[in-house]
Amino acid sequence: MHKLLLAGVSAIALALTGISGASAQDLKFPKGEGAFSWKALDDFAAAHKGLEGQKLTIWGPWREGGDKEQFETVLAYFKDATGIDVSYASSENYEQQAVIDTAAGSAANITILPQPGLLADLASKGYLTPLGDDLAARVKEEYAAGDSWVSLGTYKGKDGNPAFFAVPYKADLKSLVWYSPDNFAEKGYEVPQTFEDMMALSKKIIADGGTPWCIGLGSGGATGWPATDWIEDIMLRTQSPEDYDKWVTNDLKFNDPKVVGALDIFGEIAKDDKMVAGGAKAVGTTDFRDSPKGLFTVPPQCYMHHQASFIPSFFPEGTQLGTDASFFYFPPFADKDLGKPVLGAGTLVTITKDSPTAKAFIDFVQNPISNEIWMAQSGFLSPLKSANIETYGNDTLKGEGKILLDATTFRFDGSDMMPGAIGAGAFWTGMVDFVNGKSSQDVADEIQKAWDSIKK
């Protein structure tokens, strides 16, 4: 498919969609009703008077369907509170276009992206506006795992000094294990609270004649990526957050014993014929979209499936979340003192063309109402502690949101932050080689060799 990149003229100017003048009937949820933080919205409006009629442009990742429409319902409350004339735009190649527009000096006031690495590059070139130490302190205090979010939004500026540039908004959750409550109840199984308990449960399921896990790494040209999530979750549960960060940047080598150990832990499940549906030989060839379906067969082909919050989209038609399927937090090791780490992703909000309206919007995304309006719909999780979890649109989102709020550490998907040749290349193929029989040390050595080759 041809992707149009607009150089020299801003895509913002050509693609902006204005948010029409918000009136009471335009707002998704009537003000004053429900569990929303209406007083926080009133306080925000009172603090941002005098901006009526001024313009704000926003460039972001939500370009069609539900996400775009739901974001626009949030923007309606911002416009209603401030009178600011808001325009939002996106495109299929929104990341590349953001790079082009910032370099050309024609960026939107606000740019929202899900890639900390790309934002770090923009910051190093002087294209992002520092948000200040006070705002960083606010994020540290007001967000679950606040230190983690400050770290994810802190990059070196053009002067080489680190500064805080990006505020979190809309998180995604990966540290989940899916299961059928009916299957667990029938066998008397309990949700494990530690990794050791989860492995003991796996062995009990085998002893009872069942198969604990469904795992599928198949994904066309991206085959192997689901295993990278396993390794990342295990790294966060066996090593410090600092070591995880060093691993992502290769300051901790991929063939370090700490990383090889994580592969071995994954191998205890994925390479054991008794542990996985279809045996170890099926792991590398089963499509990740098909792998959770074994939870719902009669009798069940498996009892647990590790995957991110999006996976219910691939459950059999008619599956009722909370009844036919549920999830639990991928548990920590009992013998480690690493708290409750969470692996995920999310979008970060930056100022790419400074203005009073841009500063007002940064303040707005830290207001609980900007989170709650989307939380009450679908596909939005918030790490903001002041956002009322009772506004989540269903119990599944509420449960996922609680895991996010209980997190002591939050880290982005490591493979997504590695260079493409590693995170979307050698790491993927290495994991396929691993489940197909290659040793953890050999796989780690090969991935490190690929790292070394791109440094030359």
XYZ file of C-alpha atoms in Angstrom:
456
model
C 0.000 0.000 0.000
C 1.308 3.451 -0.895
C 1.815 5.615 2.173
C 1.806 9.319 1.535
C 4.394 11.284 3.476
C 4.011 15.023 3.225
C 7.335 16.823 3.213
C 7.660 20.574 3.428
C 3.978 21.100 4.138
C 2.422 20.063 7.374
C 0.096 17.104 7.358
C -1.530 18.854 10.278
C -2.722 21.670 8.051
C -4.234 19.271 5.549
C -5.752 16.667 7.848
C -7.042 18.498 10.901
C -10.466 17.654 12.169
C -11.991 20.352 14.298
C -13.908 19.532 17.455
C -17.198 21.325 17.057
C -18.363 23.776 19.648
C -19.223 21.673 22.676
C -22.584 22.209 24.268
C -24.302 20.183 26.959
C -25.944 17.917 24.393
C -22.589 17.255 22.657
C -20.960 15.809 25.763
C -20.896 12.009 25.994
C -21.828 11.957 29.672
C -23.981 14.726 31.192
C -22.032 16.856 33.624
C -22.972 16.240 37.228
C -24.079 12.643 36.649
C -22.332 9.389 37.454
C -19.061 8.725 39.291
C -16.992 11.188 37.253
C -14.744 13.787 38.890
C -16.853 16.789 37.894
C -15.386 19.059 40.574
C -11.913 18.446 39.110
C -13.264 19.567 35.729
C -14.774 22.700 37.295
C -11.477 23.476 39.025
C -9.622 23.000 35.736
C -12.002 25.364 33.934
C -11.574 27.998 36.633
C -7.780 27.766 36.373
C -7.728 28.197 32.588
C -9.897 31.203 31.866
C -8.970 33.676 29.153
C -8.150 31.094 26.456
C -11.500 31.282 24.656
C -11.155 31.243 20.879
C -7.432 30.433 20.904
C -6.324 27.464 18.817
C -4.784 24.113 19.723
C -3.608 21.502 17.220
C -3.011 17.876 18.239
C -1.297 15.092 16.265
C -1.702 11.550 17.528
C -2.024 7.826 16.819
C -5.802 7.411 16.845
C -6.872 7.731 13.233
C -10.121 5.848 12.758
C -12.919 3.943 14.459
C -13.488 3.688 18.177
C -10.235 5.126 19.505
C -10.471 8.297 17.420
C -14.130 8.804 18.252
C -13.542 8.210 21.955
C -10.591 10.598 22.068
C -12.777 13.224 20.452
C -15.377 12.746 23.214
C -12.583 13.616 25.675
C -11.580 16.681 23.661
C -15.177 17.908 23.797
C -14.861 18.357 27.578
C -11.570 20.227 27.144
C -13.207 22.610 24.684
C -16.267 22.966 26.898
C -14.092 23.882 29.894
C -11.755 26.316 28.135
C -13.407 27.558 24.948
C -10.212 26.622 23.068
C -10.640 25.812 19.370
C -9.245 22.250 19.175
C -8.245 20.402 16.004
C -7.043 16.798 15.977
C -5.352 14.859 13.168
C -3.614 11.573 12.471
C -2.560 9.409 9.528
C -1.613 5.823 8.771
C 2.070 6.751 9.041
C 1.602 9.124 11.955
C 5.037 8.442 13.523
C 6.985 9.272 10.359
C 4.811 12.300 9.699
C 5.490 13.595 13.193
C 9.217 13.398 12.468
C 8.798 15.262 9.170
C 6.597 17.977 10.672
C 8.829 18.642 13.672
C 11.911 18.859 11.447
C 10.085 21.260 9.109
C 8.958 23.488 11.984
C 5.317 22.778 11.179
C 4.414 20.415 14.021
C 1.161 20.474 15.919
C 1.112 22.118 19.342
C 0.705 18.686 20.934
C 2.163 15.431 19.595
C 1.096 12.108 21.144
C 3.166 9.018 20.376
C 3.546 5.480 21.811
C 7.306 5.247 21.207
C 9.601 6.604 23.950
C 12.605 5.915 21.713
C 11.250 8.134 18.953
C 10.408 10.878 21.435
C 13.940 10.678 22.841
C 15.273 11.251 19.325
C 12.978 14.261 18.816
C 14.047 15.683 22.180
C 17.738 15.313 21.313
C 17.161 17.460 18.226
C 15.400 20.195 20.192
C 11.936 19.464 18.817
C 10.198 18.917 22.178
C 9.442 21.518 24.856
C 10.687 20.611 28.368
C 7.778 20.375 30.815
C 9.783 21.209 33.930
C 10.795 19.603 37.204
C 7.546 20.568 38.939
C 5.521 18.616 36.400
C 7.858 15.628 36.730
C 7.364 15.737 40.502
C 3.614 15.828 39.972
C 3.725 12.725 37.756
C 5.914 10.935 40.300
C 3.373 11.668 43.033
C 0.076 11.322 41.203
C 0.646 8.206 39.059
C 1.001 4.579 40.098
C 4.649 3.556 39.635
C 5.237 7.281 39.171
C 9.037 6.966 39.053
C 8.658 4.645 36.065
C 6.502 7.119 34.151
C 8.884 9.994 34.894
C 11.730 7.863 33.559
C 9.759 7.036 30.407
C 9.180 10.747 29.782
C 12.733 11.925 30.526
C 15.212 12.305 27.654
C 18.376 14.238 26.843
C 17.645 17.568 25.193
C 19.615 19.251 22.440
C 22.058 20.490 25.088
C 22.719 16.907 26.192
C 21.107 17.376 29.589
C 18.185 15.188 30.685
C 14.811 16.860 31.107
C 11.192 15.802 31.503
C 9.304 16.018 28.199
C 6.326 13.608 28.146
C 3.224 12.920 30.255
C 1.525 9.476 30.158
C -1.977 9.100 28.786
C -3.682 5.781 27.954
C -1.751 2.697 29.038
C -1.847 -0.873 27.741
C -1.320 -3.923 29.918
C 0.653 -7.046 29.054
C 1.306 -8.845 32.361
C -1.826 -11.002 32.207
C -2.655 -14.702 32.285
C -6.045 -15.654 30.833
C -8.108 -18.601 32.041
C -11.631 -20.016 32.197
C -13.204 -19.593 35.655
C -15.464 -22.584 34.971
C -12.486 -24.822 34.174
C -10.678 -23.707 37.323
C -13.789 -24.181 39.471
C -14.476 -27.635 38.067
C -10.991 -28.814 39.064
C -10.780 -26.831 42.297
C -7.831 -24.753 41.053
C -7.085 -21.395 42.653
C -5.559 -18.340 41.020
C -1.823 -18.380 41.867
C -0.401 -15.462 43.807
C 3.291 -16.168 43.144
C 5.293 -17.515 40.220
C 6.162 -20.539 42.306
C 2.438 -21.153 42.893
C 1.810 -20.845 39.158
C 4.430 -23.479 38.391
C 3.040 -25.737 41.132
C -0.427 -25.333 39.603
C 1.008 -26.217 36.198
C 2.429 -29.452 37.601
C -0.852 -30.275 39.349
C -2.759 -29.810 36.081
C -0.372 -32.280 34.441
C -0.838 -34.727 37.331
C -4.607 -34.419 36.856
C -4.235 -35.403 33.198
C -4.507 -31.909 31.706
C -2.206 -29.487 29.888
C -1.439 -26.211 31.687
C -0.555 -23.818 28.872
C -1.474 -22.748 25.360
C 1.354 -20.866 23.639
C 1.551 -19.759 20.013
C 4.343 -17.691 18.503
C 3.058 -17.627 14.914
C 2.473 -14.183 13.430
C 3.518 -14.257 9.781
C 6.600 -12.122 9.297
C 6.529 -11.228 13.003
C 6.576 -14.843 14.234
C 8.241 -15.076 17.614
C 7.075 -11.817 19.180
C 4.743 -13.374 21.819
C 7.771 -15.075 23.384
C 9.490 -11.707 23.786
C 6.657 -10.648 26.096
C 7.265 -13.764 28.199
C 10.975 -12.936 28.503
C 10.263 -9.306 29.384
C 7.770 -10.276 32.089
C 10.239 -12.799 33.514
C 13.098 -10.278 33.445
C 10.974 -7.826 35.449
C 10.311 -10.571 38.031
C 13.891 -11.805 38.355
C 15.989 -8.664 37.892
C 15.843 -5.055 39.052
C 14.153 -2.367 36.940
C 17.608 -0.882 36.421
C 18.903 -4.145 34.968
C 15.829 -4.371 32.736
C 16.602 -0.894 31.384
C 20.249 -1.838 30.831
C 19.153 -4.979 28.987
C 16.928 -2.919 26.676
C 19.880 -0.688 25.748
C 22.364 -3.615 25.682
C 24.375 -2.192 28.559
C 23.430 -5.561 30.050
C 24.431 -7.975 27.322
C 21.821 -10.310 25.893
C 24.015 -13.297 26.723
C 24.511 -12.210 30.333
C 23.565 -15.016 32.767
C 20.672 -12.886 34.037
C 19.078 -12.916 30.582
C 19.971 -16.523 29.813
C 18.275 -17.429 33.104
C 15.060 -15.736 31.969
C 15.104 -17.782 28.763
C 15.569 -20.947 30.801
C 12.549 -20.135 32.974
C 10.433 -19.658 29.860
C 11.876 -22.889 28.497
C 10.656 -24.803 31.550
C 7.170 -24.197 30.155
C 7.499 -23.736 26.405
C 9.956 -26.574 25.781
C 8.179 -29.202 27.904
C 5.780 -31.347 25.869
C 3.601 -31.905 28.930
C 3.330 -28.190 29.672
C 1.963 -26.904 26.352
C -0.954 -27.862 24.135
C 0.268 -29.756 21.093
C 3.674 -30.278 22.668
C 6.743 -28.078 22.356
C 6.866 -28.579 18.588
C 3.560 -26.707 18.223
C 4.669 -23.563 20.053
C 6.595 -22.033 17.164
C 3.984 -22.819 14.513
C 0.664 -22.129 16.278
C -0.702 -18.704 15.341
C -0.918 -16.411 18.366
C -4.514 -15.551 17.426
C -5.519 -19.211 17.579
C -3.530 -20.211 20.654
C -6.023 -19.032 23.330
C -8.903 -20.986 21.804
C -7.769 -24.101 23.656
C -9.074 -22.502 26.858
C -12.622 -22.915 25.584
C -12.690 -26.425 24.102
C -14.436 -29.331 25.830
C -12.424 -30.810 27.397
C -10.004 -27.869 27.632
C -6.805 -28.197 25.621
C -5.148 -25.909 28.175
C -5.924 -23.954 31.343
C -3.773 -20.814 31.066
C -2.648 -18.405 28.360
C -0.183 -15.504 28.774
C -1.089 -12.549 26.597
C -1.867 -8.834 26.655
C -5.193 -7.141 27.246
C -6.083 -7.138 23.529
C -6.341 -10.947 23.198
C -10.111 -11.259 23.899
C -10.607 -9.940 20.356
C -9.517 -13.426 19.242
C -11.596 -15.459 21.683
C -14.410 -17.544 20.149
C -17.483 -15.543 19.191
C -19.898 -15.187 22.062
C -17.257 -15.511 24.813
C -18.382 -13.487 27.821
C -15.556 -11.805 29.696
C -15.858 -12.279 33.424
C -17.936 -15.431 32.955
C -16.397 -17.598 30.232
C -12.970 -15.969 30.470
C -11.059 -13.973 33.035
C -7.457 -13.118 33.860
C -5.010 -12.801 36.690
C -1.839 -10.783 37.155
C 1.293 -12.596 35.945
C 2.629 -13.149 39.461
C 6.020 -12.224 40.955
C 8.477 -14.667 42.494
C 8.004 -15.136 46.220
C 11.766 -15.229 46.828
C 12.444 -11.923 45.066
C 11.936 -8.470 46.547
C 10.819 -6.751 43.332
C 7.297 -5.643 44.238
C 4.592 -5.871 41.593
C 6.157 -5.047 38.223
C 3.917 -4.541 35.214
C 4.851 -4.823 31.552
C 2.914 -2.740 29.088
C 2.883 0.114 26.660
C 1.105 3.411 26.307
C 1.000 6.819 24.705
C 2.964 9.860 25.848
C 1.884 13.476 25.402
C 4.440 16.124 24.422
C 4.530 19.772 23.397
C 6.020 20.194 19.918
C 4.895 23.794 19.392
C 4.610 25.693 22.627
C 1.596 27.855 23.434
C -0.664 28.649 26.398
C -3.247 26.254 24.942
C -0.653 23.469 24.770
C 0.235 23.963 28.436
C -3.471 23.875 29.288
C -3.831 20.547 27.471
C -0.882 19.028 29.345
C -2.652 20.022 32.553
C -5.892 18.524 31.238
C -4.472 15.051 30.551
C -3.414 14.933 34.202
C -6.943 15.780 35.288
C -8.990 12.695 36.256
C -11.891 13.702 34.002
C -9.755 13.396 30.838
C -9.061 9.801 31.818
C -12.494 8.877 33.162
C -14.433 9.922 30.044
C -12.461 7.402 27.974
C -12.286 4.811 30.794
C -16.083 4.735 30.791
C -16.088 3.646 27.148
C -13.514 1.017 26.034
C -9.854 0.330 25.400
C -8.437 2.809 27.921
C -6.456 2.068 31.087
C -5.156 4.812 33.351
C -2.231 4.879 35.805
C -3.526 8.193 37.241
C -4.342 7.493 40.879
C -7.021 10.207 41.117
C -9.061 8.738 38.229
C -12.049 6.922 39.728
C -11.883 3.207 38.844
C -15.658 3.034 39.288
C -15.994 4.859 35.966
C -14.528 1.945 33.967
C -17.017 0.710 31.380
C -16.901 -2.935 32.482
C -15.438 -5.234 35.128
C -12.669 -6.464 32.815
C -11.316 -2.950 32.290
C -11.740 -2.240 35.992
C -9.742 -5.341 36.919
C -6.988 -4.458 34.449
C -6.977 -0.889 35.708
C -6.524 -2.096 39.279
C -3.466 -4.151 38.254
C -2.017 -0.992 36.707
C -2.711 1.041 39.861
C -1.181 -1.647 42.095
C 2.036 -1.683 40.047
C 5.233 -0.716 41.845
C 7.195 -0.674 38.569
C 5.961 -0.086 35.021
C 8.117 -0.808 32.033
C 7.479 -0.550 28.309
C 7.719 -3.607 26.116
C 11.485 -4.108 25.850
C 11.583 -5.433 22.291
C 9.667 -2.371 21.100
C 12.374 -0.142 22.568
C 15.308 -2.068 21.124
C 16.653 -1.271 17.636
C 14.442 -2.791 14.963
C 17.144 -5.255 13.892
C 16.996 -6.706 17.411
C 13.534 -6.140 18.849
C 11.742 -6.874 15.576
C 14.399 -9.177 14.172
C 17.001 -11.231 16.019
C 14.949 -11.414 19.228
C 11.900 -12.778 17.355
C 13.828 -15.334 15.321
C 15.937 -16.300 18.310
C 12.866 -17.190 20.321
C 11.605 -19.417 17.514
C 14.998 -21.142 17.422
C 14.821 -21.540 21.195
C 11.435 -23.289 21.294
C 12.554 -25.433 18.359
C 15.428 -26.856 20.362
C 18.410 -24.471 20.364
C 19.918 -23.866 23.792
C 19.306 -20.667 25.728
C 23.012 -19.837 25.689
C 23.330 -20.336 21.931
C 20.252 -18.210 21.274
C 21.456 -15.450 23.603
C 24.890 -15.508 21.968
C 23.333 -15.156 18.505
C 21.149 -12.218 19.573
C 24.147 -10.517 21.195
C 26.119 -11.079 18.002
C 23.347 -9.224 16.123
C 23.552 -6.369 18.672
C 27.312 -6.145 18.186
C 26.934 -6.035 14.404
C 24.750 -2.929 14.435
C 27.181 -1.070 16.706
C 30.017 -1.258 14.189
